[in-house]
Amino acid sequence: MSQLIKPDKPIKISVDAMGGDYAPGEIVKGAIQAARKLGVELFLVGIKDKIETEIEKLDTDGLSINIIAAKDVIVDGEQAAYAVMKKPDSSVVIAAKMVKDGKADGMISAGPTGAIMVAALHHMGTIPGMERPVICTPIIGFAAQTVIVDLGANIGCQPYQFVEFAAAGSVYAMTQLGIERPTVGLLNVGAEKGKGYDIIKEAYELLEKSGLNFIGNVEGMDIPRGKVNVVVCDGFVGNILIKFSEGLGRIAANWMRAEIGNKMQSNDLNKVVDNFYWHMSPGSTYGGIPLCGVDGVVSVAHGNSRADQIENTIRNTKAAIESGFVSKLKEEFETIRKRINPAGAA
Amino acid sequence: MSQLIKPDKPIKISVDAMGGDYAPGEIVKGAIQAARKLGVELFLVGIKDKIETEIEKLDTDGLSINIIAAKDVIVDGEQAAYAVMKKPDSSVVIAAKMVKDGKADGMISAGPTGAIMVAALHHMGTIPGMERPVICTPIIGFAAQTVIVDLGANIGCQPYQFVEFAAAGSVYAMTQLGIERPTVGLLNVGAEKGKGYDIIKEAYELLEKSGLNFIGNVEGMDIPRGKVNVVVCDGFVGNILIKFSEGLGRIAANWMRAEIGNKMQSNDLNKVVDNFYWHMSPGSTYGGIPLCGVDGVVSVAHGNSRADQIENTIRNTKAAIESGFVSKLKEEFETIRKRINPAGAA
């Protein structure tokens, strides 16, 4: 159903080489892997000599790799809006600016989410109907048709934001998962209306009037069993949930390997454990995904990404560019906005 | 290290026979199982003829079962404080009153948590230093030395409540897990100070000054890996997490059984799968546990408890009574209160 854009020229992606726990080493390594496998043209943005040092360790024969010098780096713990303003020459800001200026078709960063968000908002803005971007994806492989919104881009939300999350999640489910009229549930501590704290209760009221396919509250156990296509929650809760399942998947996979041990052929065991880990935490394999709602393709990779996750993030970014992720979001959002009523008024 | 109280007379437990999705059938069945195995004296509180109908189906020869008539039932969706006031003859209120009056040593209910809380508060009150009770237990078997507070008794919390949670969790870890000076972490979206919404940021400040063994923020992945002994969070988040891991455990165990299937001997497979499920969701096996902070033993069972979970809840309740759960909590709380400063003042 997707109209693929197959450009004549290779897709260009700017890579914040300085963002992430293992930057720049693993970022550069992952980027080179991606350039080799995916035929993309990459712009590594960051401190020039540090990137060069990393590149020298690798085989880059025949690859199209460009280094874009940045003077600054935004690190975890800085106040995002202030840091982006104060550091226009930081790697994440330059990477974003390249997309705005049409020098890149998309960008990726494993730096602080807040800084990526602000840099993207400042240079690209949002699509009509979204005040702020969200992070939105399935978090459990057992429920691959269930997306969670928001996964950490928005912390401490107001009621109307839950309606935006529901709309964004619905559009994501329609465009990315091919679901025609996605069901939406509000993550809560009980099934009955009236559960939760005041903001959640108000969000329920707004969702009821939103025109979206809202089926009511869902609880924690409804996520892995895929009860609805879109689970809306504050980014605070979503972020804790996705990290919890990642950590749990890792611990459980190690346990399984030790527990099953010699009771199964090692070939079979490896397959089962890898498959299990994917089901527990597909995101750890996927790599980062594009922010949903930015008017440009901006992928957020996990801060602890290694080369393989960076490679996968670039793969996802390329796929989003090719499939017209942003224009499809805009289009479907326009349709949904005719139904939606974020203020809940009659 | 616990000083066991072995009473001459059998321990008496009042059972809210009407609370829970499968009440009264599964509640009565579980109670009879417990009476048979544990030698406790049970008081089944509820609509008399309904309980009698269930008892007739079962073998109760030689058991000490008493029926205490109640006229009313508090159901999910009722406003708890109002319902408890309006229905003094409801099963959960009468069960609580029996503990207050010394007719029972403890009680259990699988009814709405809010109603159990209010009934317990109204008739027993809290121990000194706790304004409201909390639900506090390990939620992941891989991290059996890590308790989460609160798991759903308190929704939409103020900053000072996080200090109470931390104190209660510390006391729980000391008395129930034998940990001398439990480490405490604040569940958040990042490791650095300053993360989260305003209430969380204020809670961080108060925890820093609390005199507890506070080590800072922890993230979702830190729970399964057991980074700290006590993870404090709003009951909204805790409740979603415990239900999420329950649901995930069930789905993952079924998947594992199908996936491994004929690659392993069925005997081995059953053991691995059962063991795995326990590690993912020990609470589903445990049954309900006592509220932490009530001046009496009041166990909250999951609303979807079947007979086996009710039996286990009664087992946990008996153990709490025998081990002097409440008096040990009081004692340790007294020690900790000398250090603690919930208002965060100098």
mmCIF file of C-alpha atoms in Angstrom, chain B residues 2-342:
data_model
loop_
_atom_site.group_PDB
_atom_site.id
_atom_site.type_symbol
_atom_site.label_atom_id
_atom_site.label_comp_id
_atom_site.label_asym_id
_atom_site.label_seq_id
_atom_site.Cartn_x
_atom_site.Cartn_y
_atom_site.Cartn_z
ATOM 1 C CA SER B 2 12.321 -13.384 62.728
ATOM 2 C CA GLN B 3 10.805 -14.088 66.099
ATOM 3 C CA LEU B 4 7.996 -16.473 65.326
ATOM 4 C CA ILE B 5 4.794 -16.281 67.286
ATOM 5 C CA LYS B 6 3.301 -19.765 67.511
ATOM 6 C CA PRO B 7 -0.103 -19.293 69.066
ATOM 7 C CA ASP B 8 -1.808 -22.071 70.993
ATOM 8 C CA LYS B 9 -5.089 -21.455 69.243
ATOM 9 C CA PRO B 10 -5.406 -21.650 65.463
ATOM 10 C CA ILE B 11 -4.953 -18.373 63.651
ATOM 11 C CA LYS B 12 -8.230 -16.716 62.733
ATOM 12 C CA ILE B 13 -8.623 -15.026 59.377
ATOM 13 C CA SER B 14 -11.670 -13.194 58.042
ATOM 14 C CA VAL B 15 -12.211 -13.667 54.326
ATOM 15 C CA ASP B 16 -14.220 -11.249 52.195
ATOM 16 C CA ALA B 17 -16.052 -13.968 50.282
ATOM 17 C CA MET B 18 -17.769 -11.505 47.944
ATOM 18 C CA GLY B 19 -14.755 -9.574 46.585
ATOM 19 C CA GLY B 20 -13.132 -10.481 43.272
ATOM 20 C CA ASP B 21 -14.033 -11.363 39.704
ATOM 21 C CA TYR B 22 -14.740 -14.999 40.627
ATOM 22 C CA ALA B 23 -16.465 -14.410 43.971
ATOM 23 C CA PRO B 24 -17.889 -16.122 45.835
ATOM 24 C CA GLY B 25 -17.151 -19.471 44.096
ATOM 25 C CA GLU B 26 -13.367 -19.335 43.801
ATOM 26 C CA ILE B 27 -12.933 -17.428 47.055
ATOM 27 C CA VAL B 28 -14.822 -20.036 49.053
ATOM 28 C CA LYS B 29 -13.020 -22.852 47.249
ATOM 29 C CA GLY B 30 -9.604 -21.309 47.960
ATOM 30 C CA ALA B 31 -10.537 -20.688 51.567
ATOM 31 C CA ILE B 32 -11.541 -24.323 52.060
ATOM 32 C CA GLN B 33 -8.263 -25.459 50.463
ATOM 33 C CA ALA B 34 -6.368 -23.182 52.858
ATOM 34 C CA ALA B 35 -8.313 -24.336 55.897
ATOM 35 C CA ARG B 36 -7.500 -27.925 54.979
ATOM 36 C CA LYS B 37 -3.782 -27.332 54.389
ATOM 37 C CA LEU B 38 -2.930 -24.594 56.864
ATOM 38 C CA GLY B 39 -5.062 -25.380 59.891
ATOM 39 C CA VAL B 40 -6.392 -21.834 60.114
ATOM 40 C CA GLU B 41 -9.852 -20.938 61.372
ATOM 41 C CA LEU B 42 -11.721 -19.035 58.696
ATOM 42 C CA PHE B 43 -14.632 -16.616 58.781
ATOM 43 C CA LEU B 44 -16.268 -16.336 55.398
ATOM 44 C CA VAL B 45 -17.969 -12.960 55.262
ATOM 45 C CA GLY B 46 -20.703 -12.362 52.698
ATOM 46 C CA ILE B 47 -24.199 -13.101 51.445
ATOM 47 C CA LYS B 48 -25.088 -16.130 53.527
ATOM 48 C CA ASP B 49 -27.020 -18.292 51.086
ATOM 49 C CA LYS B 50 -24.545 -17.681 48.286
ATOM 50 C CA ILE B 51 -21.667 -18.833 50.491
ATOM 51 C CA GLU B 52 -23.638 -21.841 51.676
ATOM 52 C CA THR B 53 -24.357 -22.848 48.090
ATOM 53 C CA GLU B 54 -20.624 -22.816 47.357
ATOM 54 C CA ILE B 55 -19.695 -24.661 50.551
ATOM 55 C CA GLU B 56 -22.162 -27.445 49.765
ATOM 56 C CA LYS B 57 -20.182 -28.247 46.637
ATOM 57 C CA LEU B 58 -17.040 -28.887 48.675
ATOM 58 C CA ASP B 59 -15.715 -31.301 51.245
ATOM 59 C CA THR B 60 -15.469 -29.427 54.552
ATOM 60 C CA ASP B 61 -15.358 -32.390 56.921
ATOM 61 C CA GLY B 62 -13.442 -31.572 60.091
ATOM 62 C CA LEU B 63 -12.728 -27.961 59.082
ATOM 63 C CA SER B 64 -13.400 -24.902 61.165
ATOM 64 C CA ILE B 65 -15.417 -22.721 58.798
ATOM 65 C CA ASN B 66 -17.734 -19.981 59.983
ATOM 66 C CA ILE B 67 -20.085 -17.914 57.894
ATOM 67 C CA ILE B 68 -20.546 -14.285 58.881
ATOM 68 C CA ALA B 69 -23.547 -12.743 57.191
ATOM 69 C CA ALA B 70 -23.110 -9.492 55.289
ATOM 70 C CA LYS B 71 -25.931 -7.704 53.522
ATOM 71 C CA ASP B 72 -23.928 -5.693 51.047
ATOM 72 C CA VAL B 73 -21.042 -5.929 48.594
ATOM 73 C CA ILE B 74 -18.782 -3.122 47.386
ATOM 74 C CA VAL B 75 -18.095 -3.561 43.690
ATOM 75 C CA ASP B 76 -15.479 -2.180 41.335
ATOM 76 C CA GLY B 77 -16.276 1.300 40.112
ATOM 77 C CA GLU B 78 -17.812 2.574 43.367
ATOM 78 C CA GLN B 79 -16.130 5.567 44.972
ATOM 79 C CA ALA B 80 -14.307 3.791 47.806
ATOM 80 C CA ALA B 81 -14.619 6.265 50.701
ATOM 81 C CA TYR B 82 -18.289 6.852 49.981
ATOM 82 C CA ALA B 83 -19.056 3.150 49.510
ATOM 83 C CA VAL B 84 -17.394 2.143 52.801
ATOM 84 C CA MET B 85 -19.355 4.823 54.670
ATOM 85 C CA LYS B 86 -22.624 4.002 52.950
ATOM 86 C CA LYS B 87 -22.297 0.224 53.285
ATOM 87 C CA PRO B 88 -21.250 -0.620 56.858
ATOM 88 C CA ASP B 89 -22.799 -4.055 56.357
ATOM 89 C CA SER B 90 -20.713 -4.895 53.301
ATOM 90 C CA SER B 91 -18.490 -7.960 53.372
ATOM 91 C CA VAL B 92 -15.172 -6.066 53.203
ATOM 92 C CA VAL B 93 -16.142 -3.664 55.999
ATOM 93 C CA ILE B 94 -17.336 -6.458 58.280
ATOM 94 C CA ALA B 95 -14.157 -8.464 57.587
ATOM 95 C CA ALA B 96 -12.087 -5.411 58.581
ATOM 96 C CA LYS B 97 -14.180 -4.759 61.666
ATOM 97 C CA MET B 98 -13.545 -8.332 62.844
ATOM 98 C CA VAL B 99 -9.806 -7.625 62.872
ATOM 99 C CA LYS B 100 -10.330 -4.370 64.756
ATOM 100 C CA ASP B 101 -12.516 -6.141 67.325
ATOM 101 C CA GLY B 102 -9.966 -8.913 67.810
ATOM 102 C CA LYS B 103 -12.318 -11.544 66.394
ATOM 103 C CA ALA B 104 -9.822 -12.211 63.596
ATOM 104 C CA ASP B 105 -6.017 -11.933 63.505
ATOM 105 C CA GLY B 106 -6.033 -10.768 59.900
ATOM 106 C CA MET B 107 -8.206 -10.467 56.816
ATOM 107 C CA ILE B 108 -8.064 -10.968 53.082
ATOM 108 C CA SER B 109 -10.042 -9.535 50.184
ATOM 109 C CA ALA B 110 -9.884 -9.714 46.400
ATOM 110 C CA GLY B 111 -12.350 -6.837 46.134
ATOM 111 C CA PRO B 112 -11.563 -3.302 44.913
ATOM 112 C CA THR B 113 -8.232 -2.157 46.382
ATOM 113 C CA GLY B 114 -9.612 1.279 47.214
ATOM 114 C CA ALA B 115 -12.431 -0.190 49.286
ATOM 115 C CA ILE B 116 -10.074 -2.526 51.169
ATOM 116 C CA MET B 117 -7.761 0.428 51.888
ATOM 117 C CA VAL B 118 -10.534 2.645 53.188
ATOM 118 C CA ALA B 119 -12.128 -0.130 55.258
ATOM 119 C CA ALA B 120 -8.724 -0.947 56.771
ATOM 120 C CA LEU B 121 -7.900 2.706 57.433
ATOM 121 C CA HIS B 122 -11.283 3.350 58.966
ATOM 122 C CA HIS B 123 -11.200 0.374 61.311
ATOM 123 C CA MET B 124 -7.492 -0.131 62.024
ATOM 124 C CA GLY B 125 -5.712 3.076 61.075
ATOM 125 C CA THR B 126 -2.063 3.277 60.114
ATOM 126 C CA ILE B 127 1.111 2.689 62.057
ATOM 127 C CA PRO B 128 2.909 5.823 63.292
ATOM 128 C CA GLY B 129 4.771 7.537 60.443
ATOM 129 C CA MET B 130 2.564 6.267 57.623
ATOM 130 C CA GLU B 131 -0.231 8.526 56.468
ATOM 131 C CA ARG B 132 -1.604 5.936 54.071
ATOM 132 C CA PRO B 133 -0.793 2.282 53.462
ATOM 133 C CA VAL B 134 1.187 1.132 50.444
ATOM 134 C CA ILE B 135 1.455 -2.053 48.434
ATOM 135 C CA CYS B 136 5.038 -3.176 48.409
ATOM 136 C CA THR B 137 6.630 -6.394 47.140
ATOM 137 C CA PRO B 138 9.175 -7.690 44.626
ATOM 138 C CA ILE B 139 7.504 -7.920 41.201
ATOM 139 C CA ILE B 140 10.240 -9.772 39.296
ATOM 140 C CA GLY B 141 11.659 -13.123 40.386
ATOM 141 C CA PHE B 142 14.973 -12.313 38.689
ATOM 142 C CA ALA B 143 15.266 -9.451 41.175
ATOM 143 C CA ALA B 144 13.801 -10.999 44.305
ATOM 144 C CA GLN B 145 15.677 -8.542 46.543
ATOM 145 C CA THR B 146 14.067 -5.514 44.898
ATOM 146 C CA VAL B 147 10.709 -4.278 46.151
ATOM 147 C CA ILE B 148 8.561 -1.746 44.296
ATOM 148 C CA VAL B 149 6.552 0.821 46.258
ATOM 149 C CA ASP B 150 3.789 1.753 45.555
ATOM 150 C CA LEU B 151 2.019 -0.868 43.463
ATOM 151 C CA GLY B 152 -1.351 0.807 43.222
ATOM 152 C CA ALA B 153 -2.673 1.850 46.609
ATOM 153 C CA ASN B 154 -1.780 5.509 45.983
ATOM 154 C CA ILE B 155 -2.488 7.178 42.650
ATOM 155 C CA GLY B 156 -1.305 10.673 41.717
ATOM 156 C CA CYS B 157 1.146 11.204 44.589
ATOM 157 C CA GLN B 158 2.648 14.307 46.158
ATOM 158 C CA PRO B 159 6.436 14.567 46.631
ATOM 159 C CA TYR B 160 6.426 13.767 50.373
ATOM 160 C CA GLN B 161 4.615 10.485 49.692
ATOM 161 C CA PHE B 162 7.653 9.203 47.818
ATOM 162 C CA VAL B 163 9.612 9.565 51.057
ATOM 163 C CA GLU B 164 6.955 7.533 52.885
ATOM 164 C CA PHE B 165 7.163 4.918 50.130
ATOM 165 C CA ALA B 166 10.937 4.820 50.471
ATOM 166 C CA ALA B 167 10.697 4.404 54.235
ATOM 167 C CA ALA B 168 8.020 1.707 53.978
ATOM 168 C CA GLY B 169 9.978 -0.127 51.292
ATOM 169 C CA SER B 170 13.149 0.058 53.362
ATOM 170 C CA VAL B 171 11.356 -1.376 56.372
ATOM 171 C CA TYR B 172 9.829 -4.097 54.195
ATOM 172 C CA ALA B 173 13.261 -4.989 52.784
ATOM 173 C CA MET B 174 14.728 -5.067 56.296
ATOM 174 C CA THR B 175 11.996 -7.148 57.921
ATOM 175 C CA GLN B 176 10.917 -9.396 55.055
ATOM 176 C CA LEU B 177 14.113 -9.772 53.036
ATOM 177 C CA GLY B 178 16.676 -9.387 55.810
ATOM 178 C CA ILE B 179 18.566 -6.543 54.109
ATOM 179 C CA GLU B 180 20.365 -4.381 56.638
ATOM 180 C CA ARG B 181 20.540 -0.967 54.994
ATOM 181 C CA PRO B 182 18.433 -1.179 51.828
ATOM 182 C CA THR B 183 19.360 1.016 48.883
ATOM 183 C CA VAL B 184 16.589 3.211 47.501
ATOM 184 C CA GLY B 185 16.116 4.488 43.932
ATOM 185 C CA LEU B 186 13.538 6.865 42.459
ATOM 186 C CA LEU B 187 12.001 5.433 39.280
ATOM 187 C CA ASN B 188 12.573 7.969 36.537
ATOM 188 C CA VAL B 189 13.253 8.425 32.816
ATOM 189 C CA GLY B 190 16.979 9.030 33.180
ATOM 190 C CA ALA B 191 19.806 8.570 35.640
ATOM 191 C CA GLU B 192 20.662 12.255 36.071
ATOM 192 C CA LYS B 193 19.136 14.482 38.710
ATOM 193 C CA GLY B 194 16.593 16.873 37.211
ATOM 194 C CA LYS B 195 14.795 14.280 35.072
ATOM 195 C CA GLY B 196 11.037 13.751 35.211
ATOM 196 C CA TYR B 197 8.049 15.985 35.890
ATOM 197 C CA ASP B 198 7.931 18.537 38.711
ATOM 198 C CA ILE B 199 6.589 16.239 41.445
ATOM 199 C CA ILE B 200 9.336 13.716 40.688
ATOM 200 C CA LYS B 201 12.005 16.423 40.795
ATOM 201 C CA GLU B 202 10.733 17.578 44.184
ATOM 202 C CA ALA B 203 10.575 13.988 45.426
ATOM 203 C CA TYR B 204 14.248 13.635 44.453
ATOM 204 C CA GLU B 205 15.150 16.638 46.592
ATOM 205 C CA LEU B 206 13.228 15.281 49.569
ATOM 206 C CA LEU B 207 14.709 11.799 49.211
ATOM 207 C CA GLU B 208 18.209 13.281 49.138
ATOM 208 C CA LYS B 209 17.566 14.887 52.510
ATOM 209 C CA SER B 210 15.625 11.973 53.978
ATOM 210 C CA GLY B 211 18.466 10.152 55.697
ATOM 211 C CA LEU B 212 17.488 6.978 53.850
ATOM 212 C CA ASN B 213 20.032 5.112 51.728
ATOM 213 C CA PHE B 214 18.972 6.980 48.579
ATOM 214 C CA ILE B 215 21.252 6.449 45.582
ATOM 215 C CA GLY B 216 19.403 8.605 43.019
ATOM 216 C CA ASN B 217 17.268 7.862 39.997
ATOM 217 C CA VAL B 218 16.825 4.397 38.559
ATOM 218 C CA GLU B 219 15.345 3.547 35.135
ATOM 219 C CA GLY B 220 13.051 0.786 33.928
ATOM 220 C CA MET B 221 15.871 -1.634 33.117
ATOM 221 C CA ASP B 222 17.254 -1.277 36.639
ATOM 222 C CA ILE B 223 14.243 -3.111 38.112
ATOM 223 C CA PRO B 224 14.836 -6.574 36.588
ATOM 224 C CA ARG B 225 18.546 -6.295 37.170
ATOM 225 C CA GLY B 226 17.971 -5.510 40.830
ATOM 226 C CA LYS B 227 20.051 -2.351 40.957
ATOM 227 C CA VAL B 228 18.483 -1.207 44.244
ATOM 228 C CA ASN B 229 16.486 -2.857 47.022
ATOM 229 C CA VAL B 230 13.672 -0.334 47.001
ATOM 230 C CA VAL B 231 12.260 1.290 43.864
ATOM 231 C CA VAL B 232 9.850 4.112 44.646
ATOM 232 C CA CYS B 233 7.197 5.249 42.183
ATOM 233 C CA ASP B 234 3.668 6.555 42.013
ATOM 234 C CA GLY B 235 1.142 3.738 42.488
ATOM 235 C CA PHE B 236 -0.098 4.550 38.985
ATOM 236 C CA VAL B 237 3.241 3.516 37.481
ATOM 237 C CA GLY B 238 3.763 0.606 39.883
ATOM 238 C CA ASN B 239 0.350 -0.854 39.160
ATOM 239 C CA ILE B 240 0.902 -0.681 35.404
ATOM 240 C CA LEU B 241 4.346 -2.292 35.779
ATOM 241 C CA ILE B 242 3.207 -5.238 37.903
ATOM 242 C CA LYS B 243 0.281 -5.977 35.587
ATOM 243 C CA PHE B 244 2.516 -5.573 32.535
ATOM 244 C CA SER B 245 5.022 -8.130 33.831
ATOM 245 C CA GLU B 246 2.207 -10.500 34.829
ATOM 246 C CA GLY B 247 0.699 -10.324 31.368
ATOM 247 C CA LEU B 248 4.057 -10.498 29.653
ATOM 248 C CA GLY B 249 5.033 -13.521 31.752
ATOM 249 C CA ARG B 250 1.894 -15.385 30.769
ATOM 250 C CA ILE B 251 2.236 -14.607 27.051
ATOM 251 C CA ALA B 252 5.971 -15.357 27.043
ATOM 252 C CA ALA B 253 5.518 -18.658 28.903
ATOM 253 C CA ASN B 254 2.918 -19.816 26.378
ATOM 254 C CA TRP B 255 5.176 -18.769 23.534
ATOM 255 C CA MET B 256 8.105 -20.620 25.084
ATOM 256 C CA ARG B 257 6.087 -23.799 25.483
ATOM 257 C CA ALA B 258 5.029 -23.714 21.827
ATOM 258 C CA GLU B 259 8.443 -22.623 20.534
ATOM 259 C CA ILE B 260 10.508 -25.197 22.421
ATOM 260 C CA GLY B 261 7.806 -27.853 22.026
ATOM 261 C CA ASN B 262 9.343 -31.096 20.823
ATOM 262 C CA LYS B 263 12.926 -29.863 21.118
ATOM 263 C CA MET B 264 12.983 -30.829 24.797
ATOM 264 C CA GLN B 265 11.591 -33.593 27.003
ATOM 265 C CA SER B 266 8.136 -32.602 28.199
ATOM 266 C CA ASN B 267 9.109 -33.078 31.838
ATOM 267 C CA ASP B 268 12.028 -30.695 31.487
ATOM 268 C CA LEU B 269 9.912 -28.314 29.450
ATOM 269 C CA ASN B 270 7.229 -28.051 32.116
ATOM 270 C CA LYS B 271 9.820 -27.311 34.776
ATOM 271 C CA VAL B 272 11.552 -24.663 32.692
ATOM 272 C CA VAL B 273 8.301 -22.957 31.729
ATOM 273 C CA ASP B 274 6.900 -22.940 35.273
ATOM 274 C CA ASN B 275 10.188 -21.659 36.645
ATOM 275 C CA PHE B 276 10.310 -19.016 33.943
ATOM 276 C CA TYR B 277 6.782 -17.853 34.709
ATOM 277 C CA TRP B 278 7.611 -17.519 38.385
ATOM 278 C CA HIS B 279 10.654 -15.394 37.520
ATOM 279 C CA MET B 280 8.565 -13.131 35.299
ATOM 280 C CA SER B 281 5.681 -12.734 37.697
ATOM 281 C CA PRO B 282 6.221 -14.178 41.159
ATOM 282 C CA GLY B 283 3.082 -12.391 42.396
ATOM 283 C CA SER B 284 0.801 -14.488 40.202
ATOM 284 C CA THR B 285 1.949 -17.519 42.156
ATOM 285 C CA TYR B 286 2.386 -15.871 45.578
ATOM 286 C CA GLY B 287 -1.154 -14.653 45.848
ATOM 287 C CA GLY B 288 -1.995 -11.414 47.620
ATOM 288 C CA ILE B 289 0.118 -9.813 50.307
ATOM 289 C CA PRO B 290 -0.553 -7.597 53.324
ATOM 290 C CA LEU B 291 -0.894 -3.855 52.870
ATOM 291 C CA CYS B 292 2.160 -2.201 54.323
ATOM 292 C CA GLY B 293 1.406 0.494 56.899
ATOM 293 C CA VAL B 294 -2.009 -0.567 58.205
ATOM 294 C CA ASP B 295 -2.106 -1.277 61.917
ATOM 295 C CA GLY B 296 -3.369 -4.791 61.271
ATOM 296 C CA VAL B 297 -2.817 -7.598 58.775
ATOM 297 C CA VAL B 298 -4.949 -6.839 55.701
ATOM 298 C CA SER B 299 -4.086 -8.762 52.569
ATOM 299 C CA VAL B 300 -5.061 -7.564 49.121
ATOM 300 C CA ALA B 301 -5.498 -10.331 46.560
ATOM 301 C CA HIS B 302 -5.648 -9.678 42.823
ATOM 302 C CA GLY B 303 -9.182 -9.119 41.553
ATOM 303 C CA ASN B 304 -8.824 -12.029 39.150
ATOM 304 C CA SER B 305 -7.719 -14.496 41.867
ATOM 305 C CA ARG B 306 -8.796 -18.090 41.513
ATOM 306 C CA ALA B 307 -8.896 -20.617 44.367
ATOM 307 C CA ASP B 308 -5.122 -21.268 44.316
ATOM 308 C CA GLN B 309 -4.279 -17.568 44.630
ATOM 309 C CA ILE B 310 -6.770 -17.221 47.467
ATOM 310 C CA GLU B 311 -5.186 -20.200 49.224
ATOM 311 C CA ASN B 312 -1.767 -18.567 48.807
ATOM 312 C CA THR B 313 -3.080 -15.221 49.998
ATOM 313 C CA ILE B 314 -4.330 -16.896 53.167
ATOM 314 C CA ARG B 315 -0.922 -18.595 53.504
ATOM 315 C CA ASN B 316 0.830 -15.199 53.225
ATOM 316 C CA THR B 317 -1.602 -13.695 55.706
ATOM 317 C CA LYS B 318 -0.969 -16.483 58.196
ATOM 318 C CA ALA B 319 2.790 -16.039 57.748
ATOM 319 C CA ALA B 320 2.512 -12.286 58.314
ATOM 320 C CA ILE B 321 0.522 -12.835 61.503
ATOM 321 C CA GLU B 322 2.941 -15.482 62.796
ATOM 322 C CA SER B 323 6.040 -13.435 62.007
ATOM 323 C CA GLY B 324 4.694 -10.301 63.664
ATOM 324 C CA PHE B 325 4.728 -8.341 60.385
ATOM 325 C CA VAL B 326 2.943 -5.295 61.812
ATOM 326 C CA SER B 327 4.876 -5.027 65.067
ATOM 327 C CA LYS B 328 8.190 -5.421 63.254
ATOM 328 C CA LEU B 329 7.156 -2.727 60.772
ATOM 329 C CA LYS B 330 6.288 -0.429 63.686
ATOM 330 C CA GLU B 331 9.574 -1.114 65.403
ATOM 331 C CA GLU B 332 11.751 -0.537 62.348
ATOM 332 C CA PHE B 333 9.693 2.453 61.331
ATOM 333 C CA GLU B 334 10.423 3.982 64.706
ATOM 334 C CA THR B 335 14.167 3.552 64.090
ATOM 335 C CA ILE B 336 13.949 4.948 60.592
ATOM 336 C CA ARG B 337 11.788 7.883 61.654
ATOM 337 C CA LYS B 338 14.620 9.113 63.809
ATOM 338 C CA ARG B 339 16.646 9.547 60.626
ATOM 339 C CA ILE B 340 13.886 10.460 58.242
ATOM 340 C CA ASN B 341 12.659 13.925 57.479
ATOM 341 C CA PRO B 342 9.633 13.725 55.195
#
